[in-house]
Amino acid sequence: MAAANAPIAMREALTLTSLGIAPQFVTFTHVTMESEKYICVRETSPQNSVVIVDMAMPMQPLRRPITADSALMNPNTRILALKAQIPGTTQDHLQIFNIEAKTKIKSHQMPEQVVFWKWITPKLLGLVTQTSVYHWSIEGDSEPTKMFDRTANLANNQIINYRCDPAEKWLVLIGIAPGAPERPQLVKGNMQLFSVDQQRSQALEAHAASFATFKVVGNENPSTLICFASKTTNAGQITSKLHVIELGAQPGKPGFSKKQADLFFPPDFQDDFPVAMQVLHATVNDATVVPFVSGQLNNLELAVNLAKRANLPGAENLVVQRFQELFAQTKYKEAAELAAESPQGLLRTPETVAKFQSVPVQAGQTPPLLQYFGTLLTRGKLNAFESLELSRLVVNQNKKNLLENWLAEDKLECSEELGDLVKTVDNDLALKIYIKARATPKVVAAFAERREFDKILIYSKQVGYTPDYLFLLQTILRTDPQGAVNFALMMSQMEGGCPVDYNTITDLFLQRNMIREATAFLLDVLKPNLPEHAFLQTKVLEINLVTYPNVADAILANGMFSHYDRPRIAQLCEKAGLYLRALQHYSELPDIKRVIVNTHAIEPQALVEFFGTLSREWALECMKDLLLVNLRGNLQIVVQAAKEYSEQLGVDACIKLFEQFKSYEGLYFFLGSYLSSSEDPDIHFKYIEAAARTGQIKEVERVTRESNFYDAEKTKNFLMEAKLPDARPLINVCDRFGFVPDLTHYLYTNNMLRYIEGYVQKVNPGNAPLVVGQLLDDECPEDFIKGLILSVRSLLPVEPLVDECEKRNRLRLLTQFLEHLVSEGSQDVHVHNALGKIIIDSNNNPEHFLTTNPFYDSHVVGKYCEKRDPTLAVVAYRRGQCDDELINVTNKNSLFKLQARYVVERMDGDLWDKVLQPENEYRRQLIDQVVSTALPESKSPEQVSAAVKAFMTADLPHELIELLEKIVLQNSAFSGNFNLQNLLILTAIKADPSRVMDYVNRLDNFDGPAVGEVAVEAQLYEEAFAIFKKFNLNVQAVNVLLDNIQSIERAEEFAFRVEEDAVWSQVAKAQLREGLVSEAIESFIRADDATHFLDVIRAAEEANVYNDLVKYLLMVRQKAREPKVDGELIFAYAKIDRLSDIEEFILMPNVANLQNVGDRLYDEELYEAAKIIYAFISNWAKLAVTLVKLKQFQGAVDAARKANSAKTWKEVCFACVDAEEFRLAQICGLNIIVQVDDLEEVSEYYQNRGCFNELIALMESGLGLERAHMGIFTELGVLYARYRSEKLMEHIKLFSTRLNIPKLIRACDEQQHWKELTYLYIQYDEFDNAATTIMNHSPDAWDHLQFKDVCVKVANVELYYKAVHFYLQEHPDLINDMLNVLALRLDHTRVVDIMRKAGQLHLVKPYMVAVQSNNVSAVNEALNELYVEEEDYERLRESVDMHDNFDQIGLAQKLEKHELLEMRRIAAYIYKKAGRWKQSIALSKKDNMYKDCMETCSQSGDRELSEDLLVYFIEQGKKECFASCLFICYDLIRPDVALELAWMNNMVDFAFPYLLQFIREYTSKVDDLVKDKIESQNEERAKEKEEKDLVAQQNMYAQLLPLALPAPPMPGMGGPPPPLGVMGMPPMGPGPMPAFGMPPMGSY
């Protein structure tokens, strides 16, 4: 069956390999597809990843690096579920991720392994374990919920599917198991059906199942069905059934009858079984499925039911025939049901309604027509005609409620006719129908009748209708002014702009004196503040400035307009007394200065704000005028303005303004506000000056105290000159800026001693020393000074006071004060320093003070003493540990004994470093005093230790040795000191090695191990050996012999003498390092040391002393169980060919890693030993390759079979091939080629060795394998292409679906098998390459039918034209067939050019005729040439008439000289079509074709041509032609010309019919003109009357106001102005304005 006629359409959705997914991952274990939306692929190489393919964007796959055992994509959303087994357990870890949000939704660790899982709904995962089934919701934090346990029939089954019904009340689990013994290839299917409500399971035999819902006739609730397929065998007979049954039948309701049908399986696939009840991308072919059922299956009833249920075409004749049969049998109900269900509304026509109407009504029975309509209503919605007919019946019966119910249920199709019908009984219902039917004029008319004008706008916008808005607005104005405002505002908000001009709307309001309404409308529509609305902005302000100034003021205050006429509005504001608004609108300085002096009528704050809008110069001018007019009254306003805009006006300018009028008060108030933000010293000074001059002493005091920016010197001088009665401002300035001496001098000279005491005692006691100093300079009495000092007492800073008195040599003045402080317990260092200086100067027992007083500063007092008494300075420095100062004074005065004692007692390393530096010129004197005096006097070990350490640090070894010998060797108190003995030896090692051996022999109390190590480092090896030997450190001693002295003989001698294992061990290691392996092994055995077995093993192997190694390893095995030892022992046995010992050893308990040992033996080519090991550990893979090395091939094959490893099979196979054991090689090869990755390697190995026949036999045997894959079929095809081409085509056709076509294509191309290559290209949908191959190798590859099928599918357009050339050269007889196939794809112009160049246009004439309907110029011209050449004027006339795209003039010129008359007529016809009327007429005249001449004149519309033709006919005496021309060219010929020619040439009779027609036509025209004139006059009279009525309604005072202003209120219409609303606007009516949006449509 052709694909186009097939009832089912299948299509390939996607090829995964085209997305870069390797073929080995396109398997059931790697690919999952839960719905038609997503495909999920797991890749395990080159890295673990998951590829998500969105079928809406298949060429943009999403690849994420994820490691998992399974991955499932949610069927609806981008949610990914992952499953991975936890290493080392049988538990699975489940995770769910949101791919778009990049977040983890939830995760769970299952206690048992999940063997199958699936999305059963978009929100629910089904999890199947070995024993149970769980549901896991992705919502919330819930864990998997157990649903049921698996039944026994599913034990040991492979689960292949799990599903649930839409209500999640029924669940089904499906598994498969091996078949029965009598037919094992038929897999057994088992199913478990579980009811959630009943919590009960049922076991069935089935391979696939699915749920569905079905609505049974008579039951309003859908039934739940299960459909399952089974395939069983009984007594050798296979039974395949499809069952459909209902689950949970509803009591008392019609149920679904159980159904079953046989399943067909082709004979070649008898053992196949269904695995799914669903196929993706398989769709029904709407156009062919019904004809297929009725024709191929011959099931007319099924075809009709299918067409009715799915609304499919193809059963029209059957349905009509069945309807007529039912109608003839008076089965009206069945006929009505058939008509209602007819596919595509076939019978839902007026004819069917008329047919039911024509049936007479039987008494007591329902009319057939009502039965028909009732059936339609139960099945769905009526069409327009049916709705109208049914409504007509209902209206006639006055059952309006039925119509309302049907419309509410959407059972009727609304139309304008239905609305007209219903309007007679219900206007509201009719309006609903009009709206649904989109009968816009009727809807607008209905809203107008109901006065719902706002809904007109909404509806018109919704449906795109434009009513007469101006008429509607005028209508509303007459009855509802507020409604008119709302309607106008709604119009202004319409999309696309207001349909009526704003000015026109405003004039309508003003004509009726509706000022408030006009204002409200304009305020709303002018909110955008657009430049084009300038006139309307001016208009609304003028109206209100004249009538309601307060409203205008509110509008201007709102600032919503900026484009009105500002000068005009400024004048009106000034006249209305709105001076502030006038100021804001005037733009000339004289106007502003004239208005601004009216400060009595302007709010001060507003006036101040106005100054901010002026320029600097204008503002200053205005401020100057205000001060000139009324300095006292306007000073506050000017000051406030200057404060507010000081930055714009300039502070200096404002100051000059106030200074100009000598207004210190103004200056004071102005600068007072600016002071806090200014840092200008001059500003601050002027403020202080103004405050002082206005008597603001407190403010002067505050500013001088707080400000940091005034000029202190200038302010001090001003205040001193001003001589204010209060000195506090001057005190503030002098105290803050360091003018205390000047202040003291000023106060003392002005006899203001009270302020001096107050300043010192209360303001700043810290400056008392400066005050005292100045008073001393001013020769103030000492009593006053002492009293002043004592009055401050402890608050007085002592140090500066002492400095001031010391500078003036008046320190004794402070004696009483200092003693007083000490008596009060003062510990101030400055107090005690000063007192100490007084005691030193008075020589009043200074040593006692220096040693006993703990509070003075040693640095200060010591410095004071240096020039007076250096010993006192040393006492002071010693007390304060002033190291540097003490060293300097003792060096300077040669007091080295005091210095040495101090340094020894201090025990300070830094101090020692300093005095022992080589740069110290006094170092020798100090060392002498330390050695001779300080240390001998010392009894402290710490002092001695510190001194010794200092000598060591200073690198004075010889001095240190002499010191230590004196201390240690001369029986001093420190002779037996452990540290000093160590130090003596170590120093000797460093400074005088010749003394070391003597010290070692004489001293006993030192650290032998440590000193020995130091001796080794100093290369004193014999001394070190003596030290270790003296302290019995034998191991260290032998190490010195071995490592340093390097005498193995002395070491062996020493080891024999001491006989210690550790010593022997050291000797053994040394022997091992020297390569004395046998001797080292002997020493290790003597030492019983097994710790260095690795080194021994390595050395023994290098020296090849395996016999000695065996002895050593046997000793080691007695001490340790090490795999390395046991493994080396086996290897040693193998090296000395003791195979029996190996067999005996491995049977005994051991810890050898036999696998590694075997591998090592194999690598060392000890194959017999390796064979023993591999056989013992059952490593069949290694055993096989070992046997290959031993040429034992049969055994190798047996071992490889047990190993079942691809690598092993390859090694054995390749070895057998090399040995020409092809039978065994084939056994191995069959186990290799089933692996895709290894197939190519096997093939290359065979081919490289020329074993082509054997390789082909291997591949042919592999085709029958159960695990045969695409690679085997492809490789065999490649081999056939190379070595047996006669089998290639048969192989390709048999296995085309199992081949890797691109690979085989390359092979066929290389081997030049063109026919087979073409076939492969077609199978792979590479039609371009197929076509190219056919044309390039036509002797082998061309077949006409095949080439036609290929050519229509190619993508490269150039191949079409290449095919044309190909057929033209090789198969010209078939070229038209080929061109007709490609007609829709070809550029016909290019084809014609090709054929024209080849001179073969006649060859493709059938093709050009077929495509001429496209009206292509080249085709038309080519065909016309052929028709002219063939003199086929009928075809030429038809071509010219129907296809005008060609060079018409060129063809006409060619034809007008043709010998055939018809050809010349065609030329005239062409001239006529081209508008060349004269040439056409001339040509027709020449051939006496008068009819053609007249028709050409008529069509030309040229009066001159027509009249010339009349003259021609008269000249030729053609009277009949003259009459005919008058008739044909009636509209062109002037009557006077026709009559004149007829009368002059005696042809009046022939012109009389023309004359009658002309008179009749003009009489009708005159009648129409008279009628139009009368109607126009009537319309003018009505318009004049309407205008007079409008003028009469206008206010008689309107002419007294300026243009565009409304008249004032008429007497009796108002009275006082209306009350103000928001912002001064008059209220807009009794209620609030509605929102300016779309009002609701109500129930419509």
mmCIF file of C-alpha atoms in Angstrom, residues 289-400:
data_model
loop_
_atom_site.group_PDB
_atom_site.id
_atom_site.type_symbol
_atom_site.label_atom_id
_atom_site.label_comp_id
_atom_site.label_asym_id
_atom_site.label_seq_id
_atom_site.Cartn_x
_atom_site.Cartn_y
_atom_site.Cartn_z
ATOM 1 C CA VAL A 289 -8.656 5.937 7.353
ATOM 2 C CA VAL A 290 -12.407 5.839 6.747
ATOM 3 C CA PRO A 291 -12.080 4.764 3.074
ATOM 4 C CA PHE A 292 -9.589 2.144 4.221
ATOM 5 C CA VAL A 293 -12.045 0.688 6.739
ATOM 6 C CA SER A 294 -14.944 0.713 4.299
ATOM 7 C CA GLY A 295 -12.936 -0.466 1.280
ATOM 8 C CA GLN A 296 -10.015 -2.610 2.444
ATOM 9 C CA LEU A 297 -11.649 -3.993 5.583
ATOM 10 C CA ASN A 298 -15.144 -3.968 4.084
ATOM 11 C CA ASN A 299 -16.663 -2.916 7.421
ATOM 12 C CA LEU A 300 -19.214 -0.260 6.593
ATOM 13 C CA GLU A 301 -20.638 0.021 10.087
ATOM 14 C CA LEU A 302 -17.213 0.588 11.609
ATOM 15 C CA ALA A 303 -16.395 3.144 8.932
ATOM 16 C CA VAL A 304 -19.573 5.126 9.683
ATOM 17 C CA ASN A 305 -19.082 4.960 13.451
ATOM 18 C CA LEU A 306 -15.439 6.004 13.092
ATOM 19 C CA ALA A 307 -16.351 8.932 10.866
ATOM 20 C CA LYS A 308 -19.056 10.063 13.296
ATOM 21 C CA ARG A 309 -16.983 9.734 16.427
ATOM 22 C CA ALA A 310 -13.789 11.345 15.101
ATOM 23 C CA ASN A 311 -15.494 13.770 12.670
ATOM 24 C CA LEU A 312 -13.552 12.338 9.716
ATOM 25 C CA PRO A 313 -14.242 12.559 5.964
ATOM 26 C CA GLY A 314 -14.682 9.650 3.623
ATOM 27 C CA ALA A 315 -18.084 8.267 4.626
ATOM 28 C CA GLU A 316 -20.320 10.955 3.099
ATOM 29 C CA ASN A 317 -22.170 8.673 0.704
ATOM 30 C CA LEU A 318 -22.680 6.008 3.355
ATOM 31 C CA VAL A 319 -24.074 8.507 5.872
ATOM 32 C CA VAL A 320 -26.426 10.126 3.387
ATOM 33 C CA GLN A 321 -27.630 6.737 2.187
ATOM 34 C CA ARG A 322 -28.189 5.570 5.754
ATOM 35 C CA PHE A 323 -30.086 8.779 6.605
ATOM 36 C CA GLN A 324 -32.394 8.360 3.644
ATOM 37 C CA GLU A 325 -33.030 4.739 4.575
ATOM 38 C CA LEU A 326 -33.971 5.677 8.146
ATOM 39 C CA PHE A 327 -36.189 8.505 6.924
ATOM 40 C CA ALA A 328 -37.907 6.193 4.458
ATOM 41 C CA GLN A 329 -38.511 3.728 7.307
ATOM 42 C CA THR A 330 -40.032 6.600 9.422
ATOM 43 C CA LYS A 331 -37.327 6.075 12.036
ATOM 44 C CA TYR A 332 -37.147 9.764 12.694
ATOM 45 C CA LYS A 333 -35.387 9.533 16.032
ATOM 46 C CA GLU A 334 -32.600 7.368 14.606
ATOM 47 C CA ALA A 335 -32.391 9.685 11.599
ATOM 48 C CA ALA A 336 -32.108 12.692 13.904
ATOM 49 C CA GLU A 337 -29.315 11.029 15.872
ATOM 50 C CA LEU A 338 -27.487 10.166 12.647
ATOM 51 C CA ALA A 339 -27.825 13.742 11.380
ATOM 52 C CA ALA A 340 -26.580 15.131 14.698
ATOM 53 C CA GLU A 341 -23.514 12.869 14.642
ATOM 54 C CA SER A 342 -22.849 13.166 10.919
ATOM 55 C CA PRO A 343 -19.132 13.742 10.270
ATOM 56 C CA GLN A 344 -18.184 17.333 9.593
ATOM 57 C CA GLY A 345 -21.833 18.426 9.854
ATOM 58 C CA LEU A 346 -22.698 16.703 6.594
ATOM 59 C CA LEU A 347 -26.444 16.517 7.331
ATOM 60 C CA ARG A 348 -26.717 19.680 9.480
ATOM 61 C CA THR A 349 -28.221 21.681 6.583
ATOM 62 C CA PRO A 350 -31.431 23.612 5.819
ATOM 63 C CA GLU A 351 -32.464 20.740 3.557
ATOM 64 C CA THR A 352 -32.474 18.379 6.541
ATOM 65 C CA VAL A 353 -34.575 20.823 8.601
ATOM 66 C CA ALA A 354 -36.990 21.205 5.698
ATOM 67 C CA LYS A 355 -37.167 17.452 5.413
ATOM 68 C CA PHE A 356 -38.185 17.119 9.086
ATOM 69 C CA GLN A 357 -40.633 20.043 8.711
ATOM 70 C CA SER A 358 -42.310 18.311 5.811
ATOM 71 C CA VAL A 359 -43.190 15.268 7.921
ATOM 72 C CA PRO A 360 -46.826 15.452 9.097
ATOM 73 C CA VAL A 361 -47.294 15.437 12.867
ATOM 74 C CA GLN A 362 -49.085 12.404 14.257
ATOM 75 C CA ALA A 363 -51.573 12.962 17.018
ATOM 76 C CA GLY A 364 -50.123 12.289 20.467
ATOM 77 C CA GLN A 365 -46.533 12.113 19.198
ATOM 78 C CA THR A 366 -43.622 14.526 19.360
ATOM 79 C CA PRO A 367 -43.129 16.290 16.034
ATOM 80 C CA PRO A 368 -40.101 14.887 14.181
ATOM 81 C CA LEU A 369 -38.684 18.409 13.876
ATOM 82 C CA LEU A 370 -38.648 18.811 17.663
ATOM 83 C CA GLN A 371 -37.116 15.359 17.975
ATOM 84 C CA TYR A 372 -34.370 16.496 15.635
ATOM 85 C CA PHE A 373 -33.727 19.719 17.542
ATOM 86 C CA GLY A 374 -33.843 17.898 20.873
ATOM 87 C CA THR A 375 -31.226 15.432 19.657
ATOM 88 C CA LEU A 376 -29.023 18.297 18.471
ATOM 89 C CA LEU A 377 -29.313 20.068 21.834
ATOM 90 C CA THR A 378 -28.248 16.977 23.755
ATOM 91 C CA ARG A 379 -25.259 16.461 21.460
ATOM 92 C CA GLY A 380 -23.850 19.992 21.379
ATOM 93 C CA LYS A 381 -24.433 23.397 19.812
ATOM 94 C CA LEU A 382 -26.826 24.289 16.974
ATOM 95 C CA ASN A 383 -25.599 26.137 13.918
ATOM 96 C CA ALA A 384 -26.996 29.516 12.846
ATOM 97 C CA PHE A 385 -29.818 28.207 10.681
ATOM 98 C CA GLU A 386 -30.869 25.557 13.215
ATOM 99 C CA SER A 387 -30.820 28.128 16.016
ATOM 100 C CA LEU A 388 -33.040 30.491 14.025
ATOM 101 C CA GLU A 389 -35.589 27.816 13.156
ATOM 102 C CA LEU A 390 -35.801 26.465 16.710
ATOM 103 C CA SER A 391 -36.088 29.989 18.163
ATOM 104 C CA ARG A 392 -38.880 30.794 15.753
ATOM 105 C CA LEU A 393 -40.821 27.826 17.111
ATOM 106 C CA VAL A 394 -40.154 28.826 20.711
ATOM 107 C CA VAL A 395 -41.095 32.492 20.139
ATOM 108 C CA ASN A 396 -44.293 31.472 18.500
ATOM 109 C CA GLN A 397 -45.080 29.394 21.595
ATOM 110 C CA ASN A 398 -44.070 32.328 23.911
ATOM 111 C CA LYS A 399 -41.457 30.220 25.770
ATOM 112 C CA LYS A 400 -38.800 32.862 26.188
#
